[in-house]
Coordinates of C-alpha atoms in Angstrom, one line a residue:
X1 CA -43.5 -19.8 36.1
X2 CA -47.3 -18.6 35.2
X3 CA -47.9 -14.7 34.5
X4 CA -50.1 -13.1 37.1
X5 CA -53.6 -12.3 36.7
X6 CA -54.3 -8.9 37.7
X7 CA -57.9 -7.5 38.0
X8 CA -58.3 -3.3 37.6
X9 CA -60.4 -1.8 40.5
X10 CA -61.8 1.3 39.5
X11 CA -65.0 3.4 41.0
X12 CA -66.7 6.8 41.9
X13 CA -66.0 8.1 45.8
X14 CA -70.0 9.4 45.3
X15 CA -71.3 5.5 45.2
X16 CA -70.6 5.4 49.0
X17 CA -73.5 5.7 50.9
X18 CA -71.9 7.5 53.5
X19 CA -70.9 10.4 51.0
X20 CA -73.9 10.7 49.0
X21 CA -76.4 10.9 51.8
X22 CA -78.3 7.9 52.0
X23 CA -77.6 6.6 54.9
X24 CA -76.5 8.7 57.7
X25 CA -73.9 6.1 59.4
X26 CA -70.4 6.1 58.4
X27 CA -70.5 2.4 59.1
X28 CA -73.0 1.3 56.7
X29 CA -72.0 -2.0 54.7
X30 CA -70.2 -0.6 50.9
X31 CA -70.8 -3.5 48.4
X32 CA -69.2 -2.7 44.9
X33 CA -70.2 -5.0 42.1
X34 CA -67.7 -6.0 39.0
X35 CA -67.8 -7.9 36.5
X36 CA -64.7 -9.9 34.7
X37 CA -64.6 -12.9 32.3
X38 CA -62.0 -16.1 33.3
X39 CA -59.6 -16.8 30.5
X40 CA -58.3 -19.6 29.6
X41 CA -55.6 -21.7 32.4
X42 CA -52.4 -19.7 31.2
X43 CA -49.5 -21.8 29.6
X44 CA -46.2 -21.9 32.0
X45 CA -43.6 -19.9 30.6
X46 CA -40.6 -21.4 29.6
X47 CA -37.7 -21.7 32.4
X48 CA -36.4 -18.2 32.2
X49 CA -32.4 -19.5 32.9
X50 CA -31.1 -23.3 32.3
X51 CA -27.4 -24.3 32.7
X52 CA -26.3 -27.1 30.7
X53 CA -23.2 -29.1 30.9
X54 CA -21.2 -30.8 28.7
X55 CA -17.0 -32.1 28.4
X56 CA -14.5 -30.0 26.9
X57 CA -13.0 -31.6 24.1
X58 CA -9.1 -32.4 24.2
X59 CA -8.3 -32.0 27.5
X60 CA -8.5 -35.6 28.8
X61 CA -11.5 -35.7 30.5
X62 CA -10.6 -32.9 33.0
X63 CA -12.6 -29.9 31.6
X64 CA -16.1 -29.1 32.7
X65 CA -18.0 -26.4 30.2
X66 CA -21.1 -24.6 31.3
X67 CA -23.4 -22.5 29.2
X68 CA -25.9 -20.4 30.7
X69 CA -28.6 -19.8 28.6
X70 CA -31.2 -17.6 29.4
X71 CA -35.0 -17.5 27.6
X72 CA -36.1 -14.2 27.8
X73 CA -39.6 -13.9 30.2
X74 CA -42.4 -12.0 28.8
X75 CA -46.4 -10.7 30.0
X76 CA -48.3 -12.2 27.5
X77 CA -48.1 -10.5 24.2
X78 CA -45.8 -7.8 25.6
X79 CA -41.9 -7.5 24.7
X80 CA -39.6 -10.0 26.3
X81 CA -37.5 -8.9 29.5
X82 CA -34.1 -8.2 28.4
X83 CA -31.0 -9.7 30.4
X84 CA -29.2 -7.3 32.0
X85 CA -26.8 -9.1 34.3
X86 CA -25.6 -12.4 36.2
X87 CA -26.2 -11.3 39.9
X88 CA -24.5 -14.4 40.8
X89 CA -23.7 -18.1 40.0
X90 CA -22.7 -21.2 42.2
X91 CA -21.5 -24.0 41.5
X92 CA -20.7 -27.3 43.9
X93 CA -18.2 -29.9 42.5
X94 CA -16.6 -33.4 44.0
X95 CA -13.7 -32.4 46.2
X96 CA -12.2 -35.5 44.2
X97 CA -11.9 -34.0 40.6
X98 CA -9.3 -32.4 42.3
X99 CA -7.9 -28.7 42.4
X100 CA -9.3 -26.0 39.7
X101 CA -6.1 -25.6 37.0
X102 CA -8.2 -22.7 35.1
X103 CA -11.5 -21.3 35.0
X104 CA -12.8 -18.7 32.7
X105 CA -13.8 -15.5 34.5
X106 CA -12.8 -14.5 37.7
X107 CA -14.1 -16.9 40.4
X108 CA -13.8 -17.5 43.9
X109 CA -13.5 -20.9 44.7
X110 CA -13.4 -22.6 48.4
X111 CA -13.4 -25.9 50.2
X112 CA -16.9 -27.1 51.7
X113 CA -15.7 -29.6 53.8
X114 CA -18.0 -32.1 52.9
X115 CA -16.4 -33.7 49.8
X116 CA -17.4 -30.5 47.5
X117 CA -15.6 -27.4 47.0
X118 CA -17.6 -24.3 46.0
X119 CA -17.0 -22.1 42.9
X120 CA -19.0 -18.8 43.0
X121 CA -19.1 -15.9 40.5
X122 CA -20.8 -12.9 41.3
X123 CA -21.7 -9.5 39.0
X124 CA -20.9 -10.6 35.5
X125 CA -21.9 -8.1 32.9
X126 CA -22.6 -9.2 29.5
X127 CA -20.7 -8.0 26.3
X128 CA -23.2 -7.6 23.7
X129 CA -20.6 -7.6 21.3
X130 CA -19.6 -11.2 22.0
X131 CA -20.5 -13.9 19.5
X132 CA -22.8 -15.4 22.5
X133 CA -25.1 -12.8 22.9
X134 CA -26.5 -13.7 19.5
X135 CA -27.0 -17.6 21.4
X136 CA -28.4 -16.1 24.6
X137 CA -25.6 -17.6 26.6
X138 CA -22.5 -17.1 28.6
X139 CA -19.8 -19.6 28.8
X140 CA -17.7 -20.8 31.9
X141 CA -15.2 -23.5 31.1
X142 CA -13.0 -25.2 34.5
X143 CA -10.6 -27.7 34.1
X144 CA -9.4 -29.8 37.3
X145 CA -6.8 -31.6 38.2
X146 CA -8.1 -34.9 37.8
X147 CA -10.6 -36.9 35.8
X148 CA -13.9 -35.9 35.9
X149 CA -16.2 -38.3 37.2
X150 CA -19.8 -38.4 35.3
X151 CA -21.8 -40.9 37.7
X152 CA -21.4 -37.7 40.4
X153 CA -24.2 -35.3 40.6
X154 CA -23.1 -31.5 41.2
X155 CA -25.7 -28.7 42.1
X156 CA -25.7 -24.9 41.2
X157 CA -27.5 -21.4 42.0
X158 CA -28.3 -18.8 39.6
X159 CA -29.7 -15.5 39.9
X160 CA -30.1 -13.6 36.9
X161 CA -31.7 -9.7 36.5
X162 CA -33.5 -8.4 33.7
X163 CA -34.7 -5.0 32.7
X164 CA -38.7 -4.4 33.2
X165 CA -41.6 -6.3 35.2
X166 CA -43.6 -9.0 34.7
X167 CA -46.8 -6.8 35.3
X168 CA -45.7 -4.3 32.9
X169 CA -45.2 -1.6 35.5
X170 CA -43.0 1.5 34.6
X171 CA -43.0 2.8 37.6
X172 CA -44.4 4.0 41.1
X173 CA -46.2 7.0 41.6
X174 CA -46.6 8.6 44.9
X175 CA -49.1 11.0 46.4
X176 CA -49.2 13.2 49.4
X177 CA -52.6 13.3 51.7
X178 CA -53.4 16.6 50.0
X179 CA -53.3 14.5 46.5
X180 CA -50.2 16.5 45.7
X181 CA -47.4 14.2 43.7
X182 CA -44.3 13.8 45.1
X183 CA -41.2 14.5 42.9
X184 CA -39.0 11.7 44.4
X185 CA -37.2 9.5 42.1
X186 CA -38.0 5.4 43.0
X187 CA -35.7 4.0 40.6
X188 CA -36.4 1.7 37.7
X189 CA -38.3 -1.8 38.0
X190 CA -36.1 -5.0 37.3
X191 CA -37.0 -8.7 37.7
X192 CA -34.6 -11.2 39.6
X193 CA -34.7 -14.6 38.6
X194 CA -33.4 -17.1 41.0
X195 CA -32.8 -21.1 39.9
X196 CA -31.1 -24.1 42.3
X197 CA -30.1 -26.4 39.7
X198 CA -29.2 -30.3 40.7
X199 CA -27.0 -31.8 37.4
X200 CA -26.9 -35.4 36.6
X201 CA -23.8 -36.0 34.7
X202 CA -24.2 -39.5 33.6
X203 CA -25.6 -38.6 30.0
X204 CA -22.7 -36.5 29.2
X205 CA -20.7 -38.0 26.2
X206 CA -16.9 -37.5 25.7
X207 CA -15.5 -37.6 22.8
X208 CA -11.7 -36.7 21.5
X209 CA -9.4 -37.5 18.9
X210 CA -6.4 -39.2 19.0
X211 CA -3.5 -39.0 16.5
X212 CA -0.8 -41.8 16.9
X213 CA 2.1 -41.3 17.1
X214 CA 1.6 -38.3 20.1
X215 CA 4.8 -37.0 21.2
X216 CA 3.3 -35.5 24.0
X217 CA 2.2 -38.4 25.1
X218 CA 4.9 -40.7 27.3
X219 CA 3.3 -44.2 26.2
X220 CA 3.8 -42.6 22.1
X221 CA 7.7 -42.3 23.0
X222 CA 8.2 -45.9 21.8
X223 CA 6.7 -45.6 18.7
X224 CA 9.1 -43.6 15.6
X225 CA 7.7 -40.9 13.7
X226 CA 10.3 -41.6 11.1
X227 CA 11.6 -44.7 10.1
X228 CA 14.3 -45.2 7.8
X229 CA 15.4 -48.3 5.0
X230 CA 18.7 -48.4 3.8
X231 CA 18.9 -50.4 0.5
X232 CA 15.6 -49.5 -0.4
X233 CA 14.7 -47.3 -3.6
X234 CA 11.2 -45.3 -2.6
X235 CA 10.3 -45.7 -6.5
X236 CA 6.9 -47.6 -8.0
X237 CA 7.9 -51.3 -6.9
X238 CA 8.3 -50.8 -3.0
X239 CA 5.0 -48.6 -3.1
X240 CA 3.1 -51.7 -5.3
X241 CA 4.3 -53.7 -2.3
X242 CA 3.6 -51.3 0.4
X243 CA -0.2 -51.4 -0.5
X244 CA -0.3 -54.8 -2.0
X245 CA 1.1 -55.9 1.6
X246 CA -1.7 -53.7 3.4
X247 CA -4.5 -54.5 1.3
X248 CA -4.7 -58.0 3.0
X249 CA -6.4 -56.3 6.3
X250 CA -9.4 -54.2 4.2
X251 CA -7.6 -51.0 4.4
X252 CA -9.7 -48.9 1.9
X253 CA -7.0 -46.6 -0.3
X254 CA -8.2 -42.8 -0.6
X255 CA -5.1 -42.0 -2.4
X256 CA -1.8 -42.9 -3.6
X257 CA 0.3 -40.1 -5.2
X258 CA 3.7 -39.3 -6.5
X259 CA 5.0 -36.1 -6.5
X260 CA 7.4 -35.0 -9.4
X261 CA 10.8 -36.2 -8.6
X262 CA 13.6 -33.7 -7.8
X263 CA 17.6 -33.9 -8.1
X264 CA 19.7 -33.3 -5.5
X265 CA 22.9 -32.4 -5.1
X266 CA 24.1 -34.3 -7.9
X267 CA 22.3 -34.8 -11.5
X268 CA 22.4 -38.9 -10.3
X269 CA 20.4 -38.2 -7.2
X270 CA 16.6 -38.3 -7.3
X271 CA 14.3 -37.3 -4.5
X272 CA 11.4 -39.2 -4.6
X273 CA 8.0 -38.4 -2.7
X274 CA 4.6 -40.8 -2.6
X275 CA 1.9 -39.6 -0.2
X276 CA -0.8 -42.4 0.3
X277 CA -4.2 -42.0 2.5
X278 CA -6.7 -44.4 3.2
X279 CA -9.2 -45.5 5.6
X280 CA -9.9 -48.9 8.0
X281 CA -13.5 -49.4 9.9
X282 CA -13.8 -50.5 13.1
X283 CA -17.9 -51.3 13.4
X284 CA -19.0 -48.2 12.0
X285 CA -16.2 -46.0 13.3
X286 CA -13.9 -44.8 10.9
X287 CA -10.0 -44.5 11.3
X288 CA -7.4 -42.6 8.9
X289 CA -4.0 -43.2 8.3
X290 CA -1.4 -40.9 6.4
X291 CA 1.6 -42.9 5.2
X292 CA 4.5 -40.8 3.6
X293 CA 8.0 -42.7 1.3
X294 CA 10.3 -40.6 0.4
X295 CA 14.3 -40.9 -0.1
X296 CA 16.8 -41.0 -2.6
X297 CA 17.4 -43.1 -5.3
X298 CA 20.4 -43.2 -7.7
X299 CA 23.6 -44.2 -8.4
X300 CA 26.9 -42.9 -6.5
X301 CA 30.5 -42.1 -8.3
X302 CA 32.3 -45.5 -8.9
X303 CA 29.4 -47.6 -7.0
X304 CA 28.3 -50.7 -8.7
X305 CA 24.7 -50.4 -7.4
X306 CA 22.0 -48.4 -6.5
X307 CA 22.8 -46.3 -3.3
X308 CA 18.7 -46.2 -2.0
X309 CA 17.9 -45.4 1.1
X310 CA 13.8 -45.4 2.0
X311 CA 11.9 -42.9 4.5
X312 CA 8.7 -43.7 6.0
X313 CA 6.1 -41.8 8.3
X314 CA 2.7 -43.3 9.6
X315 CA 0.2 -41.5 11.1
X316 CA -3.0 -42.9 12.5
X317 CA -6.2 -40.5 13.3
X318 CA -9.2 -41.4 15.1
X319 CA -12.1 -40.0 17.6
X320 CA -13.0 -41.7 20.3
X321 CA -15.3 -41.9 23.1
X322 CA -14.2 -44.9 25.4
X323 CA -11.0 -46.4 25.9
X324 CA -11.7 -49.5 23.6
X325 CA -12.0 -47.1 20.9
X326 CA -8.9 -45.3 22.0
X327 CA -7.4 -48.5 21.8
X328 CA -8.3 -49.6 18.7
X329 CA -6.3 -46.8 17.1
X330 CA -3.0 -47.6 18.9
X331 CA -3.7 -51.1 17.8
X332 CA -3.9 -50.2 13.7
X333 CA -0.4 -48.0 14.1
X334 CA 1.1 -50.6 15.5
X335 CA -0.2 -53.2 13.3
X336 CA 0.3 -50.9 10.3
X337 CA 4.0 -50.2 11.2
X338 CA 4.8 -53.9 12.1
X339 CA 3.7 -54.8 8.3
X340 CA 6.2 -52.1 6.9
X341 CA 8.8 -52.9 9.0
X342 CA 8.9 -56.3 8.1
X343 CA 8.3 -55.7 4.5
X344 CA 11.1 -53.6 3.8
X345 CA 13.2 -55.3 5.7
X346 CA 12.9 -58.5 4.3
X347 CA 14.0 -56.4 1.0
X348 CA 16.5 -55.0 2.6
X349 CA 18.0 -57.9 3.6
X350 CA 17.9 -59.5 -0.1
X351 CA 21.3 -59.3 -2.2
X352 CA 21.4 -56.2 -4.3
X353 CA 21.9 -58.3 -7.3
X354 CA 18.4 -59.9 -7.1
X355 CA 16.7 -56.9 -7.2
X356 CA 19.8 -54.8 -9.3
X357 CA 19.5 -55.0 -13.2
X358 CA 21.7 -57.8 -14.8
X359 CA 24.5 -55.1 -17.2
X360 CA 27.6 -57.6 -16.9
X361 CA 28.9 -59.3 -19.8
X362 CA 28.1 -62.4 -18.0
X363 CA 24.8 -62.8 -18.0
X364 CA 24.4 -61.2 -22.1
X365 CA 27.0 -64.2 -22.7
X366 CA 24.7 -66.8 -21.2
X367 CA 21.6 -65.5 -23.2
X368 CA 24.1 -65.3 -26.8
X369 CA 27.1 -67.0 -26.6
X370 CA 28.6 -70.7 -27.0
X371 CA 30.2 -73.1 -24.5
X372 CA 33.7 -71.8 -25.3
X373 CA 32.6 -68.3 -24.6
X374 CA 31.0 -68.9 -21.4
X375 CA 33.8 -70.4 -20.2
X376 CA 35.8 -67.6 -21.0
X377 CA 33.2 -65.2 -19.3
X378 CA 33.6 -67.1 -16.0
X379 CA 37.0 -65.3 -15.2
X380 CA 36.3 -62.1 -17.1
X381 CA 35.5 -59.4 -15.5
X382 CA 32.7 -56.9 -16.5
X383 CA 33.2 -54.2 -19.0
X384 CA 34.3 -51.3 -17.6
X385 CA 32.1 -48.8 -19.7
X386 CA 28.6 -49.0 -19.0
X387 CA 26.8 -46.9 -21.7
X388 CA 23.4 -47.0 -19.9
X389 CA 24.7 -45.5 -16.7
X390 CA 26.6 -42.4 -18.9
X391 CA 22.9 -41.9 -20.9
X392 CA 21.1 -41.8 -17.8
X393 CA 23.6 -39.2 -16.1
X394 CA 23.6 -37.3 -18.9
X395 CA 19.8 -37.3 -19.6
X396 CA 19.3 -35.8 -16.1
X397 CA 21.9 -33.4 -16.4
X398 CA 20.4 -32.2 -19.8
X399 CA 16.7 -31.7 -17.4
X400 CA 18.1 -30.3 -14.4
X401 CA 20.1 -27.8 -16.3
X402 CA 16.9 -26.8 -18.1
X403 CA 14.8 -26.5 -14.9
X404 CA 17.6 -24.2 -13.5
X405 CA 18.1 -26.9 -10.5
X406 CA 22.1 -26.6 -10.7
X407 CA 24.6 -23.9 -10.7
X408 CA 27.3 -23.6 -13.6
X409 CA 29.8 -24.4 -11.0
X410 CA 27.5 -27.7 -10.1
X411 CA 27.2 -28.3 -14.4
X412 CA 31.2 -28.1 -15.2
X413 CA 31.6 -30.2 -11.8
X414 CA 29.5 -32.7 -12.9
X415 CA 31.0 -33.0 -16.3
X416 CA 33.9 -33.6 -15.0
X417 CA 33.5 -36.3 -12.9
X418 CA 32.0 -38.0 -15.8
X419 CA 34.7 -37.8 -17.8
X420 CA 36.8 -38.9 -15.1
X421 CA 35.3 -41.8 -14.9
X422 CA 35.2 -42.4 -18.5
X423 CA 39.0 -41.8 -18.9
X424 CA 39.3 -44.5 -16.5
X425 CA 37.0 -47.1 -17.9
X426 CA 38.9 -46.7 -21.1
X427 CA 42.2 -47.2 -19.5
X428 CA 40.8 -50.3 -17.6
X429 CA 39.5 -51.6 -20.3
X430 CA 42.6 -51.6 -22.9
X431 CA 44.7 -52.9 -19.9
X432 CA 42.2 -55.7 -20.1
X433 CA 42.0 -56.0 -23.4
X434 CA 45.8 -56.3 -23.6
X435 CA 46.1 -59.2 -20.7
X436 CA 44.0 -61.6 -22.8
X437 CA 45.2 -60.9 -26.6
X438 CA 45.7 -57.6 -27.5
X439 CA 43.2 -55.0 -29.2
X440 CA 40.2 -56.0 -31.2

């Protein structure tokens, strides 16, 4: 698109020989002489319109987005045209990306009959207002029914009007044979610029994220969101193992941290809460994964161990671009969550007393008494009052009172049920005492 030359033709009616007398035939040959200097070959503007495509992000491959960007024309070092409207737009797609779902705008769409269908807006103003105008573009955005295929070409028509001329004219003039100047109003000029665009998709790069486990998605059904550990405290040893078990694959650790652990309905009851980030590369493609542990940890009434149970929650994020890297992100959740799983259940499965601390008599016997005495220790039963245990309830009675965590009806409750238990630990313990000699 080259700007038009345009040479000015100006004169004197008295030049012509017939008017000025020297020649007396009305045909006699008028030559008029100019003179004008060539310029430079003038640089093609820029394409006034262009309509570029590209995938919509997140919707599987079905979404088609458009941008029509205009470049404003201008006369050399005049003002540029201003837009004014989209006169029209038409667009023909593959019959076999299936029916439009949604299309920004109102549009008109119909079948071609020759493996296209046609969509076709017409009349679209502008809003100046829009965060677009400051791009010089207008988006249109369709989503189909089925995958898009890139390897098909698709074609489009644009006409697009802007204020002004080219040639700089204002306006039109006219004159009657007497030279009078009519006083009829010929409107204001505009220029029309009309495009056929043929779009080759096969450049077009799509790119999404996936997040694993999707519950939207039917093949993510399978895989838990939560998984839970009976048996298992959520405290510093099961997280050491956690990432000491991971470490093996070069997981790179962003974070590991422990948030402040909170009673629960009891002053025995810890809530415990370890959020761990970190990172694994495939080539140069980066994947995240967010694990959470949480539970409880503590000690029931009357229970001679630890009543743990373990909460775990993996998440996997990663972009992708082709279904190999789509895959590779299933691939680490699953591989992740198969370590866990085994892990803690291998610990779950261990006795509680090779994990539980040793408090019985028995074992401070073996480490301090004689022959005789470890004989006798063999058939005793364990002492009844375990100091350790009382401390510890009362310790975290003494801080959840002072963080205002429990009611006084929760305090005298608790207080209570310890001396409950204490009243019959003494009690079980003199009946003891008595079977096998009497008081110390």
């Amino acid at each position: 698109m080259c700007a038009p030359s345009i040479l000015a033709i100006s004169g004197d009616t008295g030049a012509m020989p017939v008017l000025n007398g020297s020649s007396p035939r009305e045909s006699e040959p008028f030559a008029a002489t100019y003179t004008y200097t060539v310029s430079e070959p003038l640089k093609p503007m820029v394409l006034a319109i262009n309509l570029v495509p590209s995938l919509a992000q997140k919707n599987g491959q079905h979404a088609l987005a458009l941008d029509l960007q205009w470049n404003a024309p201008r006369q050399w070092n005049a003002e540029p045209l201003e837009i004014e409207r989209i006169l029209s737009l038409t667009l023909d797609v593959p019959a076999a990306w299936g029916e439009i779902e949604r299309v920004s705008s109102e549009a008109i769409t119909s079948n071609l009959g020759n493996g296209f269908q046609r969509i076709a807006w017409s009349q679209l103003e502008l809003d100046r207002e829009h965060h677009n105008w400051q791009r010089n573009c207008r988006s249109f955005t369709l989503h189909f029914r089925n995958t898009i295929d890139c390897s098909q070409t698709i074609t489009a028509h644009a006409e697009v009007q802007f204020q002004g001329a080219l040639s700089g004219i204002a306006g039109v003039d006219l004159f009657s044979p007497l030279g009078t100047r009519t006083k009829s109003a010929l409107g204001k000029p505009v220029t029309v610029v009309t495009t056929d665009f043929t779009i080759c998709l096969a450049h077009l790069r799509y790119q999404d994220t996936r997040v694993v486990p999707d519950l939207k998605l039917e093949a993510d059904n399978a895989r838990p969101k939560v998984a839970s550990y009976p048996g298992i405290a959520p405290n510093h040893l099961t997280v050491g193992a956690l990432t000491e078990a991971l470490s093996g694959r070069n997981i790179y650790f962003k974070r590991i941290i422990e948030n402040p652990p909170s009673t629960g309905e009891h002053a025995r009851h810890h809530h415990r809460y370890w959020d761990i980030g970190g990172r694994v590369y495939t080539s140069i493609y980066p994947i995240d994964f967010h694990l959470v542990l949480s539970g409880e940890e503590g000690y029931r009434s009357r229970a001679p161990h630890p009543c743990d149970t373990t909460h775990i929650s993996l998440a996997v994020q990663g972009a992708f671009a082709n279904p190999a890297m789509e895959a590779s992100i299933t691939k680490l959740w699953d591989e992740l969550h198969t370590t866990i799983d085994l892990l803690l259940n291998k610990q779950g499965d261990a006795p509680p007393e090779a994990s539980a601390p040793a408090h019985s008599a028995a074992s401070v016997a073996h480490d301090h008494a004689d022959a005789d005495t470890l004989a006798l220790d063999e058939w005793l039963p364990a002492p009844m009052i375990d100091a350790e245990h009382f401390r510890t309830r009362l310790h975290d009675l003494h801080d959840a009172i002072g963080r205002g965590e429990l009611s006084l009806e929760d305090v005298q409750d608790e207080l209570q049920d310890i001396a409950a238990e204490l009243d019959q630990a003494f009690d079980d313990d003199e009946m003891l005492q008595n079977e096998v000699g009497g008081s110390s």
